[in-house]
Every structure is written in structure tokens, then in C-alpha cells.
PDB file of C-alpha atoms in Angstrom:
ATOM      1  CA  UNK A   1      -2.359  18.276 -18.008  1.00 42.00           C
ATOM      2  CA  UNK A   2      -5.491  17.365 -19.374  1.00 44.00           C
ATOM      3  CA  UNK A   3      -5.110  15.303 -22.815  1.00 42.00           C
ATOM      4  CA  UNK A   4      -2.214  17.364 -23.558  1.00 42.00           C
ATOM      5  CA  UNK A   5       0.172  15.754 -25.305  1.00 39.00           C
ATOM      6  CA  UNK A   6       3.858  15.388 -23.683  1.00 39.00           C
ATOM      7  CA  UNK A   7       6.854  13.608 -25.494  1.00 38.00           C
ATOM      8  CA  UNK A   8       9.069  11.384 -23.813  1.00 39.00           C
ATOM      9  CA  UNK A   9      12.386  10.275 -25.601  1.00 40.00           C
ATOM     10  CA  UNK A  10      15.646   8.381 -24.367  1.00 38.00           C
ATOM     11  CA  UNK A  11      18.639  10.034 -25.511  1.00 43.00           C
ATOM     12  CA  UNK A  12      20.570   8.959 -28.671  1.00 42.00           C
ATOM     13  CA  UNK A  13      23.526   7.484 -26.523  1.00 42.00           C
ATOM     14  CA  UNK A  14      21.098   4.695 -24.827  1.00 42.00           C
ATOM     15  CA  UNK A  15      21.027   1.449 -24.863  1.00 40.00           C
ATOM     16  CA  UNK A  16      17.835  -0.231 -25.340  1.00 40.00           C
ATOM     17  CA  UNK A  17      16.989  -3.935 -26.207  1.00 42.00           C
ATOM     18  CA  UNK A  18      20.816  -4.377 -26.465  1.00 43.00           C
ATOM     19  CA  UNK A  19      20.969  -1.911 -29.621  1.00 40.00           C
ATOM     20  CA  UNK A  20      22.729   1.216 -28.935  1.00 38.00           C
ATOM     21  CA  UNK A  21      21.799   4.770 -30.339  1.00 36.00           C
ATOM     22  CA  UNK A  22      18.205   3.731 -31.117  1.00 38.00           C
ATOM     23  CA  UNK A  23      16.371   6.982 -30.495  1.00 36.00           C
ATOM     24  CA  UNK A  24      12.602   5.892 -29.130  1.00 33.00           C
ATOM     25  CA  UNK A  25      10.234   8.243 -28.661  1.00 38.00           C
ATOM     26  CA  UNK A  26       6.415   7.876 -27.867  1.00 44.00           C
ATOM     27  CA  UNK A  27       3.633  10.149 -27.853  1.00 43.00           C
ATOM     28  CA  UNK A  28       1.559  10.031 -24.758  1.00 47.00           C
ATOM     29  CA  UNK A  29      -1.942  12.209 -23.853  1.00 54.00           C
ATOM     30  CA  UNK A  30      -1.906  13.366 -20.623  1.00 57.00           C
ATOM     31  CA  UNK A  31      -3.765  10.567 -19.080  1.00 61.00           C
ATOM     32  CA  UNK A  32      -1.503   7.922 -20.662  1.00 60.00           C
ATOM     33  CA  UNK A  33       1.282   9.513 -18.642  1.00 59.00           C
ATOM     34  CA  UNK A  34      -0.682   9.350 -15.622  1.00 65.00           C
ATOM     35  CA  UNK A  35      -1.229   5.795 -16.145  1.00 65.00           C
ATOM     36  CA  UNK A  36       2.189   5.256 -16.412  1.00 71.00           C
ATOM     37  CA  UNK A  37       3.428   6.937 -13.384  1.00 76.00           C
ATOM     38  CA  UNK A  38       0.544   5.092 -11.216  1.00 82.00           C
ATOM     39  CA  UNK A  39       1.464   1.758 -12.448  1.00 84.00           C
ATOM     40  CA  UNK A  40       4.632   1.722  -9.814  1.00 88.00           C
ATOM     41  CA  UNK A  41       2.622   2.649  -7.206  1.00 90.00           C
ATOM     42  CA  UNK A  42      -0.251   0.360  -7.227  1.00 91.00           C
ATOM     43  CA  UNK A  43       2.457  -2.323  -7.249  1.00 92.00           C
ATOM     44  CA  UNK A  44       3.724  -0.571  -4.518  1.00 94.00           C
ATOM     45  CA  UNK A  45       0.766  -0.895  -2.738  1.00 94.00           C
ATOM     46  CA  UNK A  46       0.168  -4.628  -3.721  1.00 95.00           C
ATOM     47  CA  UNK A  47       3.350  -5.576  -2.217  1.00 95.00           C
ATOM     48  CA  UNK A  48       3.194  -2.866   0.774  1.00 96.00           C
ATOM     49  CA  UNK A  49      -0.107  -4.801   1.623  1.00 96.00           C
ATOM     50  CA  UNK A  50       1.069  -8.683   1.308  1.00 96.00           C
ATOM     51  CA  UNK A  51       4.146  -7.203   3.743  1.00 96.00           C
ATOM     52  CA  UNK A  52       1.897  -5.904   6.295  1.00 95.00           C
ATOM     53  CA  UNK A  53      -0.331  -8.782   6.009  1.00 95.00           C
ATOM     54  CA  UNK A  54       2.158 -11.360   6.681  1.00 95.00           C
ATOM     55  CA  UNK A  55       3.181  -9.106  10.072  1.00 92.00           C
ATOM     56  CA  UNK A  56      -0.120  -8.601  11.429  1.00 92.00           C
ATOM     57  CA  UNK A  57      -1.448 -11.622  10.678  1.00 92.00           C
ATOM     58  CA  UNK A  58       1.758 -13.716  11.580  1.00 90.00           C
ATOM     59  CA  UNK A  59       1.209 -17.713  12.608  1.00 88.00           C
ATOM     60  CA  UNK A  60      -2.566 -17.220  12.032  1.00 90.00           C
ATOM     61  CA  UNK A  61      -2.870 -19.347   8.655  1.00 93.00           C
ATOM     62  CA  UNK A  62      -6.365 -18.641   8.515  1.00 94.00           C
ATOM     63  CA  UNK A  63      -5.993 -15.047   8.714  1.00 93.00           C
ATOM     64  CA  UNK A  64      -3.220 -14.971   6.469  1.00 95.00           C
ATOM     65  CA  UNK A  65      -5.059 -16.684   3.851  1.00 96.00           C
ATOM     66  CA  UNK A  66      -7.691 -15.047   3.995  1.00 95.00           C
ATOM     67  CA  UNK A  67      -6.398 -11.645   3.633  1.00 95.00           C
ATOM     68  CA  UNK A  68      -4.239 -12.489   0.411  1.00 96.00           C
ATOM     69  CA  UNK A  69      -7.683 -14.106  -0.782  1.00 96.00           C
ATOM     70  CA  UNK A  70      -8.670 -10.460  -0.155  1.00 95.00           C
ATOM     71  CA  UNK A  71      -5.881  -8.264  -1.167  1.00 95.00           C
ATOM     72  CA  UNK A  72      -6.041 -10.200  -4.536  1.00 95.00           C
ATOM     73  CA  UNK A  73      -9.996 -10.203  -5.314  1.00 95.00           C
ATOM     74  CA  UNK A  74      -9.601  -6.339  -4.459  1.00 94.00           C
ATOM     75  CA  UNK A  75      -7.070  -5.623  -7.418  1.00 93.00           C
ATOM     76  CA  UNK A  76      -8.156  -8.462  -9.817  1.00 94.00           C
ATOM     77  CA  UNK A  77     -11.243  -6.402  -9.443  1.00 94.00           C
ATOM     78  CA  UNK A  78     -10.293  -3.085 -10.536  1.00 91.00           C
ATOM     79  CA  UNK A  79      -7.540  -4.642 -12.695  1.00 89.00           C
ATOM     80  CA  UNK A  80      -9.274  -3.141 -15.689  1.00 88.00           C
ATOM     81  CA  UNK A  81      -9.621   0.507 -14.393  1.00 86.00           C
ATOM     82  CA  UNK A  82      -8.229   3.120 -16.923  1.00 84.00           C
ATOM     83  CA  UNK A  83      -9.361   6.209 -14.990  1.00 87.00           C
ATOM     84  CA  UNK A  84      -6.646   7.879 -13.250  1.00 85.00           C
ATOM     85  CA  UNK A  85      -8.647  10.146 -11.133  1.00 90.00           C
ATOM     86  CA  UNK A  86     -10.553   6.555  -9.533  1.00 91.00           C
ATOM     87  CA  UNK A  87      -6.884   5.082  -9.459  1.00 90.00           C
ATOM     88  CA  UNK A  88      -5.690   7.466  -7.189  1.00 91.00           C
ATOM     89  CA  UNK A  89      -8.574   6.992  -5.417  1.00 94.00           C
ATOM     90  CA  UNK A  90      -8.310   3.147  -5.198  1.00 93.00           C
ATOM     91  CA  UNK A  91      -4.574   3.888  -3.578  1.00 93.00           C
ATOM     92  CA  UNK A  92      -5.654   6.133  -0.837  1.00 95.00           C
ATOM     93  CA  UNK A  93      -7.784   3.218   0.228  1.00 95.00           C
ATOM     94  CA  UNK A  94      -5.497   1.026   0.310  1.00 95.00           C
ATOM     95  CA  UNK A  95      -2.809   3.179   1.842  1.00 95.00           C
ATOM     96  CA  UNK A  96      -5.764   3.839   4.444  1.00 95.00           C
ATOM     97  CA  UNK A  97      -6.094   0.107   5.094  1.00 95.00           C
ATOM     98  CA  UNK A  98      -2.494  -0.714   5.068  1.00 95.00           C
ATOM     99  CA  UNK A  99      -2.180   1.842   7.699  1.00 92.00           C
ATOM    100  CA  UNK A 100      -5.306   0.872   9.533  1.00 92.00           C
ATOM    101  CA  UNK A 101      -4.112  -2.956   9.552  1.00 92.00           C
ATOM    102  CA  UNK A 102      -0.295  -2.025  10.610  1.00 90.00           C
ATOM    103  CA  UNK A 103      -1.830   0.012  13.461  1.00 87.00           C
ATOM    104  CA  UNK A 104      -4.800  -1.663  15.016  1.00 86.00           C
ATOM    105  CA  UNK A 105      -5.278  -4.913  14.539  1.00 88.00           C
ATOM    106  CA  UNK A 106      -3.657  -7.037  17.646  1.00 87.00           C
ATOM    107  CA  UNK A 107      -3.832 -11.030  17.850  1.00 87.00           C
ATOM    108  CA  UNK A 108      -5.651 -13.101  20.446  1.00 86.00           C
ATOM    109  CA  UNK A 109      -5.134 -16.379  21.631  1.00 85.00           C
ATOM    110  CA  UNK A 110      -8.004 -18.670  23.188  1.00 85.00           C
ATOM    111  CA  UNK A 111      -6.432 -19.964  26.426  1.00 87.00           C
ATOM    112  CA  UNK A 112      -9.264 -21.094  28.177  1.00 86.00           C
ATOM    113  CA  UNK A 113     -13.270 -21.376  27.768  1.00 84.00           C
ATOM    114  CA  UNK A 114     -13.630 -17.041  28.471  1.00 87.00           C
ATOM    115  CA  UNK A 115      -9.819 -16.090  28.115  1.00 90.00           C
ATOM    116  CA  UNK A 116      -8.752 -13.937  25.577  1.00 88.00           C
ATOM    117  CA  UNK A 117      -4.498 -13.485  25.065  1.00 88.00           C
ATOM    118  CA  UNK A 118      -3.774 -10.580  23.340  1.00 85.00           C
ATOM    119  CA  UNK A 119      -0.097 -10.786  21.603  1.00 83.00           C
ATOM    120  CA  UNK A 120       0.522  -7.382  20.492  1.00 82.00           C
ATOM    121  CA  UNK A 121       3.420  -6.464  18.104  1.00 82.00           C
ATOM    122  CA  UNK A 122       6.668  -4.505  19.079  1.00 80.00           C
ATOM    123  CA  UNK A 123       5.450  -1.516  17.311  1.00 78.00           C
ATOM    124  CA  UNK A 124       2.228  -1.207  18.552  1.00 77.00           C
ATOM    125  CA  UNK A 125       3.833  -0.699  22.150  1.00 74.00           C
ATOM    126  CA  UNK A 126       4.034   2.816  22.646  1.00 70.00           C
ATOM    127  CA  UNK A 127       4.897   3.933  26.063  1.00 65.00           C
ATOM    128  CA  UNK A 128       1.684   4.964  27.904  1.00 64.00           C
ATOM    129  CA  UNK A 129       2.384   8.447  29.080  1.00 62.00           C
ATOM    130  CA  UNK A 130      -0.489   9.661  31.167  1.00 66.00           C
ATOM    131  CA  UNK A 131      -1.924  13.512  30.507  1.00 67.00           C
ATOM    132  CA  UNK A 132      -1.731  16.073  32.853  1.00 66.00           C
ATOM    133  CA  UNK A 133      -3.561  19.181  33.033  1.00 68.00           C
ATOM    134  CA  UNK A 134      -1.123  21.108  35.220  1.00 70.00           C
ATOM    135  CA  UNK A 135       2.375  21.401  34.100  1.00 67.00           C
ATOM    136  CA  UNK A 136       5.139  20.426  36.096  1.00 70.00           C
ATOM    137  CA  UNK A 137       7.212  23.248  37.224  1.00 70.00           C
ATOM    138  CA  UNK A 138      10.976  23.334  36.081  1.00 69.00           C
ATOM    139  CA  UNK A 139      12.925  23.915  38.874  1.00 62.00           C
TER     140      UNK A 139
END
């Protein structure tokens, strides 16, 4: 769909900008269109992120503010990108780090001098089902 052109129109019966049976219709290359559909998702992502954060990193205010510090440089940053091909690529990551955040990172407390509490979310308890090489046999 490669600079292609594809024409998107709201029907004659809509409502836009409070003026009814305004026809609007926009031309859009191929790339535009992908830029359009993205936009949602890197929102998506922004927010998916700050909601994970505030999870993982609950009652830690230094990790919590450090990570929106993060999240935020990281799209500021590419704020400017126009390439759809590198935006889709800049999602995955973050998708990949959401995931990696939401599944392995576990809080510790200091108790003492050498003592290390870990406080590990709900989710992250799985029950711990041993393997076994031989199956059982049904009886």
C-alpha cells in the first residue's frame, strides 16, 4: 500500500463540527494512512506503560518517578518520527518492555543491614507445579 493513494469520506448524513450533511473527504498516500492508524496505538502504549508503571512500581516514589521521567524522555524523543516502518518498530519495544516490567520486576524491602524482602504482586504468583519425567498413571 505503498504511496498509493486511498480516499476516505464520511457519509453525506454525518454530522461533523455541529453542521450536518457536510461531505469531507481527504486524500491520503499510503503512509499518511499508516500514520493515522498508529497514532491510537502509540497512545495506547503511552498510557499501557504509565498503568503498568504505577503497579510495579507501587509505594516506591523514587521508582515511580523515575520511570515516568523515562517513559516520557523515550516518546518526547521520537515524537518527531514520520516513518511508519520505525514506528512499528518503536511499539514492539515498548510492548516488549511493558511486558517485561508487568512480568519480572518484584519489589524489595531493606529490613535489616543484609535482608532483602521481596513483596511480589498477586499476578506474579503462579502456582509452582514441579516437572515430572514419568507420568502418573490414571487409574
Amino acid at each position: 500500500m505503498r504511496n498509493e493513494e486511498v480516499r476516505i469520506g464520511l457519509p453525506h448524513n454525518c454530522c461533523v463540527d455541529g453542521v450536518s450533511g457536510i461531505f469531507l473527504e481527504e486524500l491520503y498516500t499510503g503512509e499518511q494512512l499508516k500514520l493515522t492508524i498508529l497514532g491510537p496505538q502509540v497512545l495506547q502504549l503511552f498510557k499501557t506503560l504509565h498503568r503498568t508503571r504505577q503497579q510495579v512500581f507501587k509505594n516506591d516514589t523514587r521508582a515511580l518517578e523515575a520511570a515516568r521521567i523515562k517513559i516520557n524522555e523515550e516518546f518526547k524523543s521520537n515524537k518527531s518520527e514520520t516513518s511508519p516502518k520505525k514506528i512499528e518498530e518503536l511499539i514492539k519495544i515498548g510492548s516488549d518492555v511493558e511486558l517485561l516490567l508487568r512480568t519480572s520486576v518484584v519489589q524489595g524491602i531493606h529490613t535489616d543491614h543484609n535482608t532483602l524482602k521481596l513483596v511480589p504482586r498477586k499476578e506474579l504468583l503462579i502456582e509452582n507445579v514441579p516437572y515430572c519425567d514419568a507420568p502418573t498413571q490414571k487409574k
